[in-house]
Coordinates of C-alpha atoms and ligand atoms in Angstrom, one line a residue:
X1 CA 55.1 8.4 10.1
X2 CA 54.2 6.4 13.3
X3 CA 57.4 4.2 13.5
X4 CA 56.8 1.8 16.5
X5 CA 59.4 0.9 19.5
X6 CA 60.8 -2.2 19.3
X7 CA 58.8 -2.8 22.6
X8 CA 55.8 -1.8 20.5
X9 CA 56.7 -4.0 17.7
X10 CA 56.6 -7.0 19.9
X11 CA 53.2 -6.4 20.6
X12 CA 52.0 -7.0 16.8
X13 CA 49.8 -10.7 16.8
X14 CA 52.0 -13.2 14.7
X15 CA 50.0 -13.8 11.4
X16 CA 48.4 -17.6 12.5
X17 CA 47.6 -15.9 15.2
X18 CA 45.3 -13.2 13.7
X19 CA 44.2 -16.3 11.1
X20 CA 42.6 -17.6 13.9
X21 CA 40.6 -14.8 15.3
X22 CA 36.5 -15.7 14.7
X23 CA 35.8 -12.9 12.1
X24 CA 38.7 -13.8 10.3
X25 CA 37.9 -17.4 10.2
X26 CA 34.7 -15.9 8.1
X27 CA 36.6 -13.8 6.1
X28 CA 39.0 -17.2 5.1
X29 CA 35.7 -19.1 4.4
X30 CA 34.7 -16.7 2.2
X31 CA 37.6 -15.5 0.3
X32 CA 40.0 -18.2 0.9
X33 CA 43.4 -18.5 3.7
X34 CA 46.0 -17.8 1.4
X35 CA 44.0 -14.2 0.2
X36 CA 43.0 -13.7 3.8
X37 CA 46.9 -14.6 4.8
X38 CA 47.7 -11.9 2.3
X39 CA 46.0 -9.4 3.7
X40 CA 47.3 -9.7 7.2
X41 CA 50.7 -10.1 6.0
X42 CA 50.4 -6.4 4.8
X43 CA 48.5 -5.1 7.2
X44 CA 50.9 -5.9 9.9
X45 CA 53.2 -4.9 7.3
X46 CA 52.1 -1.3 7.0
X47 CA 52.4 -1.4 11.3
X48 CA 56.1 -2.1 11.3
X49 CA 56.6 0.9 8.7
X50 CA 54.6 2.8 10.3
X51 CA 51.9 3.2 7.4
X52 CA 49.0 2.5 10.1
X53 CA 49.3 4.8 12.2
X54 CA 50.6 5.0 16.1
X55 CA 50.2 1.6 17.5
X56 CA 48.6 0.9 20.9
X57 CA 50.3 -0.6 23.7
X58 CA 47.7 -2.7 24.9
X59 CA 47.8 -6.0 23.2
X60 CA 43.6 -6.9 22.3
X61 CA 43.3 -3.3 21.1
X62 CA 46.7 -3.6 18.3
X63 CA 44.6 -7.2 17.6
X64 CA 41.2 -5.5 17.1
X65 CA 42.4 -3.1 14.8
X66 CA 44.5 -5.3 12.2
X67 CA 41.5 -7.8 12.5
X68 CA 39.4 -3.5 11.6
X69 CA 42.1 -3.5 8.9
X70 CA 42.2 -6.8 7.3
X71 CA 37.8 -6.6 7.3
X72 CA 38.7 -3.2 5.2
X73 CA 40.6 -4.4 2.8
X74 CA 38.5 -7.2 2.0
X75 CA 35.7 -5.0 1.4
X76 CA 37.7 -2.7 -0.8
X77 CA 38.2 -5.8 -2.7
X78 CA 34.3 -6.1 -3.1
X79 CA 34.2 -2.9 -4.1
X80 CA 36.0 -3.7 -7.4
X81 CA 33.7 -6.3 -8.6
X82 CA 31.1 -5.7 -11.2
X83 CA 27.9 -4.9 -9.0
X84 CA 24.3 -3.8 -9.9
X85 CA 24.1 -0.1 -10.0
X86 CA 21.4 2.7 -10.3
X87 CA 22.1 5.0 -13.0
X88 CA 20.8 8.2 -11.9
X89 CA 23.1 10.3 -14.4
X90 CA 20.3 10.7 -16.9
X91 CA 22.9 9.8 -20.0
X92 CA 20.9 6.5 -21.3
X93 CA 23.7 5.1 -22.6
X94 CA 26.2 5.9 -20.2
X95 CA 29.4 3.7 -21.1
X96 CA 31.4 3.3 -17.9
X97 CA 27.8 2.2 -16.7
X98 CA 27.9 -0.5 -19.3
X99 CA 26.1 1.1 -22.0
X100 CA 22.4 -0.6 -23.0
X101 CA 20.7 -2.0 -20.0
X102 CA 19.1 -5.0 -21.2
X103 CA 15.2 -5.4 -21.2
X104 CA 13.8 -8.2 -18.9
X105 CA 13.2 -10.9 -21.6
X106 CA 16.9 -10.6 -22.7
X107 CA 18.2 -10.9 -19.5
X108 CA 15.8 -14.0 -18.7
X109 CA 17.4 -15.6 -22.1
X110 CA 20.8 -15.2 -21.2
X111 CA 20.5 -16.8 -17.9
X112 CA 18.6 -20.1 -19.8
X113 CA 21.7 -19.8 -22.5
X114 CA 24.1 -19.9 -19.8
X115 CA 23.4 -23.6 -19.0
X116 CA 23.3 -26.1 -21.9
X117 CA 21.7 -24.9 -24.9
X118 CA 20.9 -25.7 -28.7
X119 CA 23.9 -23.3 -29.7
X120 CA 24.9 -25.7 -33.1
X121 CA 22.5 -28.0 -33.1
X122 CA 19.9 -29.0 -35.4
X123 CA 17.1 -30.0 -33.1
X124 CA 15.3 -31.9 -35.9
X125 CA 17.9 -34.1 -36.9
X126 CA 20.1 -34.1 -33.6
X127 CA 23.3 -33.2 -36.2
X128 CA 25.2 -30.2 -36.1
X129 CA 23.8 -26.9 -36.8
X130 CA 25.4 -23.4 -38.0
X131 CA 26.2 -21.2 -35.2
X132 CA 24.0 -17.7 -34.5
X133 CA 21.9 -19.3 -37.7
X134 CA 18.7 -17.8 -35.7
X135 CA 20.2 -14.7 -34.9
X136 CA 21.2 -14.1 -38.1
X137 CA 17.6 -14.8 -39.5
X138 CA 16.3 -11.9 -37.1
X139 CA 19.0 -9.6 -37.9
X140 CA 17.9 -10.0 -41.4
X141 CA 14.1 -9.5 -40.4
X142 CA 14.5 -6.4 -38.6
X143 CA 16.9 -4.9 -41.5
X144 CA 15.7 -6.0 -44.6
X145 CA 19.4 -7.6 -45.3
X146 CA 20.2 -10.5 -47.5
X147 CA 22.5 -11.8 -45.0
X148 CA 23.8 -11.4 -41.5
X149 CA 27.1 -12.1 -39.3
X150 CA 27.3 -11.2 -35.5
X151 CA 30.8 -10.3 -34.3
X152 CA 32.1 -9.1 -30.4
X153 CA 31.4 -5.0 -31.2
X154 CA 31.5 -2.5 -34.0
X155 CA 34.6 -2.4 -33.9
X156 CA 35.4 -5.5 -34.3
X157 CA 33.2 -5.6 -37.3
X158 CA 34.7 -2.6 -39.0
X159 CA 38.2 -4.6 -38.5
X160 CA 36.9 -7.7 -40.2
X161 CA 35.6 -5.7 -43.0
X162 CA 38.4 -4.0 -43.8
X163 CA 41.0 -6.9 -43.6
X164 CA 38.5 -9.2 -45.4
X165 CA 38.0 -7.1 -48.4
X166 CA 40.2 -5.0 -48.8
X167 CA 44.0 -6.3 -46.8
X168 CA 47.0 -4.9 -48.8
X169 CA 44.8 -2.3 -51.1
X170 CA 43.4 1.0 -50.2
X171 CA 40.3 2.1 -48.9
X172 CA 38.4 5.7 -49.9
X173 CA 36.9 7.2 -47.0
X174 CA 36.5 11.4 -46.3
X175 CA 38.7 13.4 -43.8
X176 CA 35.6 14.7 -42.1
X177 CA 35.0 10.8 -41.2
X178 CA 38.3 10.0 -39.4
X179 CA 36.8 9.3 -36.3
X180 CA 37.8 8.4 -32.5
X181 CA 35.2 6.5 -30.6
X182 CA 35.4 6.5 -27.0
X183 CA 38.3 4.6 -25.4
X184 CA 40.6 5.8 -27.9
X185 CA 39.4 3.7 -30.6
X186 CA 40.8 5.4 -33.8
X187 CA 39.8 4.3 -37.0
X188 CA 43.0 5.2 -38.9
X189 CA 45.1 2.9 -36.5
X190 CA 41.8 -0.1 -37.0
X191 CA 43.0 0.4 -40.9
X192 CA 46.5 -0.4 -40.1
X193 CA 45.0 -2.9 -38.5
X194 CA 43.5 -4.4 -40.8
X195 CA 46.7 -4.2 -43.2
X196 CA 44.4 -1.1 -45.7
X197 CA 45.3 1.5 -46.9
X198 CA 43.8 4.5 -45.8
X199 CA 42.7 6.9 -48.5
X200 CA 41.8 10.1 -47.6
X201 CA 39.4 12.4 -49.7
X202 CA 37.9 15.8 -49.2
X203 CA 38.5 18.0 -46.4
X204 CA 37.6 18.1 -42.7
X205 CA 34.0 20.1 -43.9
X206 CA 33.5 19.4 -47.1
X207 CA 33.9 16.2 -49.3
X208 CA 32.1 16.0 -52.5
X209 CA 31.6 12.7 -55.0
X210 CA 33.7 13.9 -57.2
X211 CA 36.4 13.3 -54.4
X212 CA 36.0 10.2 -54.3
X213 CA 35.3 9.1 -58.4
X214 CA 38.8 10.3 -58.9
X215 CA 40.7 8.8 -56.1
X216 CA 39.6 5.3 -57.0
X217 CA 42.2 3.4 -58.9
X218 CA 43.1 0.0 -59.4
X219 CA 44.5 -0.3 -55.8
X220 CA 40.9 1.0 -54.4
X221 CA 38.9 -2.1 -52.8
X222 CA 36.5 0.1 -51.6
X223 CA 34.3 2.8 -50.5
X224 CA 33.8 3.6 -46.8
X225 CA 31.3 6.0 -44.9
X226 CA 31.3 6.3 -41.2
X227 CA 29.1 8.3 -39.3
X228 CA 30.6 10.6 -37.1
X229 CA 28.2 9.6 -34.2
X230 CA 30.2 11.8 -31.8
X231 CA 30.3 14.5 -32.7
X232 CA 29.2 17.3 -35.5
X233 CA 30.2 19.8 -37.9
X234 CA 27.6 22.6 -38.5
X235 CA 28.3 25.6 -41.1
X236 CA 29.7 25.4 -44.2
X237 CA 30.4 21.7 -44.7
X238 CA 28.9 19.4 -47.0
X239 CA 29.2 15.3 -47.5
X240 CA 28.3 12.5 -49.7
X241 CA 25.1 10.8 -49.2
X242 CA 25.5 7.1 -48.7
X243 CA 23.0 6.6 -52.1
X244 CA 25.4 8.6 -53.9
X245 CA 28.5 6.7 -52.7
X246 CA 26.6 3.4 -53.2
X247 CA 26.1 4.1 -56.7
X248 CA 29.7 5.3 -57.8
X249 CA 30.6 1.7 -55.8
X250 CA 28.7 0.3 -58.3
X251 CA 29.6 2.0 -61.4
X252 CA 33.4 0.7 -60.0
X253 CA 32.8 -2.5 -58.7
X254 CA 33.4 -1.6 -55.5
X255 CA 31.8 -2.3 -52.1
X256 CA 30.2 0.4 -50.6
X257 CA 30.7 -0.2 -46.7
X258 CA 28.5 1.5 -44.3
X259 CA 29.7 2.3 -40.8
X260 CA 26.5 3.6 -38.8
X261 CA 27.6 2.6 -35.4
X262 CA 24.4 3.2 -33.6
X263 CA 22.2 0.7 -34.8
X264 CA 19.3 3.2 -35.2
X265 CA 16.2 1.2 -36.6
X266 CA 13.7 4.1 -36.7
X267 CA 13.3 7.4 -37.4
X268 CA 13.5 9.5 -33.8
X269 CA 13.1 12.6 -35.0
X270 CA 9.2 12.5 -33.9
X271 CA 11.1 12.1 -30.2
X272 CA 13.0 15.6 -30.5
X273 CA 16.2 13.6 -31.7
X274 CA 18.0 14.2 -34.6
X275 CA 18.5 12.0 -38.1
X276 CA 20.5 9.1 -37.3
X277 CA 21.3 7.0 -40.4
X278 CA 18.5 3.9 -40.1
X279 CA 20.1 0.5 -41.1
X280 CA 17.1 -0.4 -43.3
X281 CA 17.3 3.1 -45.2
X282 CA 21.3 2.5 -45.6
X283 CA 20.7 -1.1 -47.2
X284 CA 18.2 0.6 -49.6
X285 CA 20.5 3.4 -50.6
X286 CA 22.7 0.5 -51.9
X287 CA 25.0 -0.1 -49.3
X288 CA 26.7 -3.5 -50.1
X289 CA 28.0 -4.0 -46.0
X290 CA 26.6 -1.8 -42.9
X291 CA 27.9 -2.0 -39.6
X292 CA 26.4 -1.1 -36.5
X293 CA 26.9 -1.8 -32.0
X294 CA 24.5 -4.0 -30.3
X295 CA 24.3 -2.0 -27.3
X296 CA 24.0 1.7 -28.4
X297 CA 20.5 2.4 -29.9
X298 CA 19.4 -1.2 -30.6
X299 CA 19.7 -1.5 -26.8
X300 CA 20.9 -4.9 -26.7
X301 CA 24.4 -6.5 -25.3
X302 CA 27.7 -5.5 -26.9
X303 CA 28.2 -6.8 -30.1
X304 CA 28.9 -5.6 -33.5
X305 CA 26.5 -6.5 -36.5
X306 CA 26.9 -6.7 -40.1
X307 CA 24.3 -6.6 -42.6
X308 CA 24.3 -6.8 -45.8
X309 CA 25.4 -8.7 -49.8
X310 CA 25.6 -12.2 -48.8
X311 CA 28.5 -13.1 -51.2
X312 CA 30.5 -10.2 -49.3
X313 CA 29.6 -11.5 -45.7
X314 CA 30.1 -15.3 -46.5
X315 CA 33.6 -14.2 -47.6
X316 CA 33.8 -12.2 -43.9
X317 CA 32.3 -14.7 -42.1
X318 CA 35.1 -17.4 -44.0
X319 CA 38.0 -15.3 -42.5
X320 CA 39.5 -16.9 -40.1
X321 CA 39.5 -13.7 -38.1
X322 CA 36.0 -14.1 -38.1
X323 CA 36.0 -17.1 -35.1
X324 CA 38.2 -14.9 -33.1
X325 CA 35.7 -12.0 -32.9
X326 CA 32.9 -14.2 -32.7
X327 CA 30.4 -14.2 -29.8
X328 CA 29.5 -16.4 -27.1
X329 CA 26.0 -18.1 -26.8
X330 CA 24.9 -16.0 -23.7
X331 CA 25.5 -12.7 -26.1
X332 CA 23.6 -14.7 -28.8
X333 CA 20.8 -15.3 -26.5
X334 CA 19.9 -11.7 -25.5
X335 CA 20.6 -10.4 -29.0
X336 CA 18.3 -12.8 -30.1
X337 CA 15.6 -11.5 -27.5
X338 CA 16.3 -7.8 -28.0
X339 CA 15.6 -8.7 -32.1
X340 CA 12.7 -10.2 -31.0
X341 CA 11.0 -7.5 -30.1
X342 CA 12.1 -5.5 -32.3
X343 CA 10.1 -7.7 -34.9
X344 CA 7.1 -7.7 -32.6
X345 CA 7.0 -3.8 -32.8
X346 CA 7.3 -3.5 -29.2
X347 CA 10.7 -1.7 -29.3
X348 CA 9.6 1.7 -27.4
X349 CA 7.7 -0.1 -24.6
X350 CA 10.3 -3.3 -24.0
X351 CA 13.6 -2.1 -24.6
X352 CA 14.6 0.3 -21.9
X353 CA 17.1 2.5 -23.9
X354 CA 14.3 3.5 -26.7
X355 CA 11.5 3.5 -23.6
X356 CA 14.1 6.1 -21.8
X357 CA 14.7 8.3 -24.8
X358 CA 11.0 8.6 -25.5
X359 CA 9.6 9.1 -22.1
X360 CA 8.0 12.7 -22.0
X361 CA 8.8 14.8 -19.1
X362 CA 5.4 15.4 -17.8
X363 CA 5.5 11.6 -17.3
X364 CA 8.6 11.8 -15.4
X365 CA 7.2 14.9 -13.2
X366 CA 4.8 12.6 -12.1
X367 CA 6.8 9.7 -11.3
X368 CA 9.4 12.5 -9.1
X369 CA 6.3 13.2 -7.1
X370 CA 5.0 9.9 -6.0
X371 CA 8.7 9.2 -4.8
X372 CA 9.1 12.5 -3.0
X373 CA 5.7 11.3 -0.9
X374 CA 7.9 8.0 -0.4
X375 CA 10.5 9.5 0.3
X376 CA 8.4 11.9 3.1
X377 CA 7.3 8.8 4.8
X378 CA 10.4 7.4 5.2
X379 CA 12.4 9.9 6.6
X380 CA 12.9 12.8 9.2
X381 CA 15.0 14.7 7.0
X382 CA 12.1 15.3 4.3
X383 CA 13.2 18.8 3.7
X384 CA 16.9 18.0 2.2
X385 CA 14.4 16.2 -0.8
X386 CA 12.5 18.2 -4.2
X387 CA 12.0 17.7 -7.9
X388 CA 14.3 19.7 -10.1
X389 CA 13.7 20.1 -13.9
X390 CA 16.9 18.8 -15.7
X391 CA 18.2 17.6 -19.0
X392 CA 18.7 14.3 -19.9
X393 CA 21.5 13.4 -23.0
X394 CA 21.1 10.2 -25.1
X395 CA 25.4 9.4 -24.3
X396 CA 27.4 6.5 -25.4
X397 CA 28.6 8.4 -28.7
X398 CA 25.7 8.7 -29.5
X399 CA 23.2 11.9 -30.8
X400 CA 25.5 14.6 -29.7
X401 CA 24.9 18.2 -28.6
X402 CA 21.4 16.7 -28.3
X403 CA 19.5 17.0 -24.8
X404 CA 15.7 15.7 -23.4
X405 CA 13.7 17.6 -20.8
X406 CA 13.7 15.5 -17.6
X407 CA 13.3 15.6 -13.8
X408 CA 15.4 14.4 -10.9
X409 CA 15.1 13.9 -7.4
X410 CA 17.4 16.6 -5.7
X411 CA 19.4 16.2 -2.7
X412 CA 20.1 19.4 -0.7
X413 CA 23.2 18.3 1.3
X414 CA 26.1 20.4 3.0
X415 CA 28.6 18.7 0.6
X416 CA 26.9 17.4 -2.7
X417 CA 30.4 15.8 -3.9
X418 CA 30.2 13.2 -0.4
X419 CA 26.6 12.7 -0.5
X420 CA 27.4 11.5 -4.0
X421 CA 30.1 9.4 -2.7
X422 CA 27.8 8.0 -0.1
X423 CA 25.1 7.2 -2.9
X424 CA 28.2 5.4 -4.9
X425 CA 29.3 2.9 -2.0
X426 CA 25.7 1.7 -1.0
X427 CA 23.7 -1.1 -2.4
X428 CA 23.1 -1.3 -4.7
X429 CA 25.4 1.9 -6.2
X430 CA 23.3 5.0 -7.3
X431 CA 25.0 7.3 -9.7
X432 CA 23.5 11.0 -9.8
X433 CA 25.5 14.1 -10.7
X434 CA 26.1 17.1 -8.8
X435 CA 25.0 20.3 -10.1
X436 CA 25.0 24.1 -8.7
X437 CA 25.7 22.2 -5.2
X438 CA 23.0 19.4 -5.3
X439 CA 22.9 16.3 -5.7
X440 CA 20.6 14.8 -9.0
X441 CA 19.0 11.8 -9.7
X442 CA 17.4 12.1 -12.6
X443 CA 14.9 9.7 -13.3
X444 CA 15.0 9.1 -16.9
X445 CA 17.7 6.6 -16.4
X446 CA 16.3 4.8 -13.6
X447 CA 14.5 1.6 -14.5
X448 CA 11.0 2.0 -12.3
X449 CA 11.5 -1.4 -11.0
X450 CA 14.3 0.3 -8.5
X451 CA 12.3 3.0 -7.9
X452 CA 11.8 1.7 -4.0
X453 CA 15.0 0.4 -3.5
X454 CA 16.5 4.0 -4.8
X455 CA 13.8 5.7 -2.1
X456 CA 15.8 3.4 0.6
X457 CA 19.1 4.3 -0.8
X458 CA 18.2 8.2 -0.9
X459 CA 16.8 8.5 2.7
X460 CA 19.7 6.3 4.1
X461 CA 22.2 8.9 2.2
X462 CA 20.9 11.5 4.5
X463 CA 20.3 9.3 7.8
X464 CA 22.3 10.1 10.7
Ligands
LIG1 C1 30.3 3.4 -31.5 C2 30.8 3.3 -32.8 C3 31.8 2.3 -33.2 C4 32.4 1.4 -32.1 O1 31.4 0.5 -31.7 P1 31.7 -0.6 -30.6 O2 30.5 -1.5 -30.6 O3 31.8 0.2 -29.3 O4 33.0 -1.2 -30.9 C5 32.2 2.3 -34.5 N1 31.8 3.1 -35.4 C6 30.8 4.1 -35.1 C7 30.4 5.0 -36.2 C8 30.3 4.2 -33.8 O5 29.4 5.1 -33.5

């Protein structure tokens, strides 16, 4: 610690003082005098306790470095905001980077939502109109379901589910389907929730039908499969086909709930990816409910769907729980153009989660090479820059253990871990991920439209 002399100490600027300096005038404009009068207030702070270091004994210098101080602490505070961000990590749906980017025509409807818009309105007889009506209608299209309801994320689904049909009785679901999702989002805590029982069948591997047929008694309200997107048990296991569970549901009376989580509406296996239950194939089986995210492999904004009987989800969608997990219009508006083109068949060139798990590396090769020739004319330090074959992984608990052939742009740096750091605090932010000492961008991930801003960002990493 640098603790000053009292003769030091009466050097420090008195706070108006400092307020009144030009470039803290700007900084007050911009993020108002009491914040600003915050800042000072502990930056002088930290030079009476010694926290900022030895203190000069020349007057303008002590003043030019609280006014260096106070600038620093108001960009830290920049730093935390939400910012645009090039995610060069090659996991598609990389959660802390927000999961699903959004494709162009979703992000064009949210901003004309966010103004006034038709969100209950009948626009043919001026009166009021149901809520997400339109939504629902796609969500139906692009599923085959009898009826729809739109809730804030899967989880959130899965809790209005359970405390809808089944509060106070129990529910039948297998041990090998206990699941966390990311974030510590257990499913036997959403049950007690939701006020259900949890009734556990099977065992961790294996759970057969017969498990469930004789755990269901009259306090059983119903049947419940989750997929255990996150993870996967090889070997000797077996499990219960959701056709199978459907129809012992039936035999019962009992709902047959469907918890896919990833929203998968094709078959990827023709992408190298494995089975992922597909909600149209679920609904077929006989599921009478199946939920699913927005933003995993539908690649729209967070939400949570639910698909399925329409007796079952006008009894959900009459819960009062139902208008607390509802979703705002500007949520409503890009789900609504993600669905879209969906319906159109346009999925794998529009929506840039399905476009990034089926690009093909050759395609990605040649992509690498054009920027490298950027890159060349753009900077004296060509030679820190190559193309490095990588793999890619589909993320967001999502298609585990499962990886895609891709290639990055490599950085050849003396310290990978501060050229990443460097990448991190420009702008806008580029992720990439250090490896075997360099640093990756791997360009699956990166929408093309930044290709040339992430050129700029690269060659000013290694400037200087
Ligand atoms: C991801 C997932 C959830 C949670 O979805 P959120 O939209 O993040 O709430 C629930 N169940 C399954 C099976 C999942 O994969």
């Amino acid at each position: 610690m640098n603790v000053p002399s009292s003769q030091q100490l009466r050097l420090l600027p008195a706070v108006e003082r400092v307020l009144n300096l030009p470039p803290l005038v700007s900084l007050c404009a911009q993020y108002g005098r009491g914040t600003v009068t915050g800042w000072v207030r502990q930056t002088l702070h930290d030079f009476r306790c010694g926290a900022a270091g030895p203190l000069s004994s020349i007057a303008t210098e002590i003043e030019a470095r609280v006014v260096q101080m106070v600038s620093e602490l108001a960009e830290a505070s920049t730093l935390q905001r939400l910012r645009k961000v090039i995610n060069g990590t090659g996991v598609i749906l990389h959660t802390n980077l927000g999961r699903a980017p959004l494709a162009p025509a979703a992000i064009e409807a949210m901003i004309e939502a966010a103004a006034a818009t038709n969100l209950e309105v009948d626009l043919t007889t001026g009166r009021r109109g149901r809520r997400a009506a339109a939504v629902e209608t796609l969500c139906r299209e692009v599923t085959g379901a009898e009826a729809a309801l739109v809730v804030n994320n899967c989880a959130a689904a899965t809790l209005l589910t359970l405390q809808t049909l089944a509060a106070g009785r129990r529910v039948i679901i297998s041990r090998g389907q206990l699941i966390e999702i990311g974030g510590s989002f257990r499913l036997p805590d959403v049950f007690q929730q939701a006020g259900v029982t949890l009734h556990e069948v099977g065992t961790t591997n294996r759970t057969r039908l017969a498990d469930y047929a004789q755990a269901i008694g009259p306090e059983s309200a119903a049947l419940l499969r989750v997929h255990p997107s996150n993870y996967r048990i090889s070997g000797f296991c077996e499990s219960v086909a959701i056709a199978e569970l459907a129809m012992l549901g039936k035999q019962h009376q009992l709902p047959a709930i469907d918890d896919v989580g990833s929203g998968c509406l094709y078959d990827l296996t023709g992408y190298g990816l494995p089975d992922e239950p597909i909600v149209r194939e679920s609904l077929q089986a006989g599921a009478d409910l199946v939920l699913f995210s927005g933003d995993k492999l539908l690649g729209g904004p967070q939400c949570g769907v639910i698909v399925g009987r329409a007796d079952l989800v006008a009894r959900l969608r009459s819960n009062p729980l139902a208008r607390a997990l509802r979703v705002d219009k500007v949520t409503l508006a890009a789900l609504q153009a993600t669905l879209e083109i969906h319906r159109a068949g346009r999925a794998f060139t529009d929506i840039p989660v399905l476009r990034q798990l089926s690009l093909a590396a050759d395609e990605l090769h040649a992509r690498g090479t054009q920027l490298l020739g950027q890159l060349q004319a753009v900077t004296s330090h060509a030679e820190a820059f190559s193309l490095e074959a990588v793999m890619s992984a589909p993320g967001g608990g999502t298609l585990p253990d499962q990886t895609l052939p891709s290639w990055a742009v490599a950085v050849n740096s003396s310290n990978a871990n501060e050229l990443s750091q460097r990448l991190r605090l420009g702008t806008p932010a580029v992720f990439a991920r250090v490896q075997e000492g360099l640093t990756l961008v791997d360009l699956r991930t990166v929408n093309p439209d930044d290709d040339s801003t992430l050129v700029r960002c690269l060659a000013e990493s290694v400037a200087e």
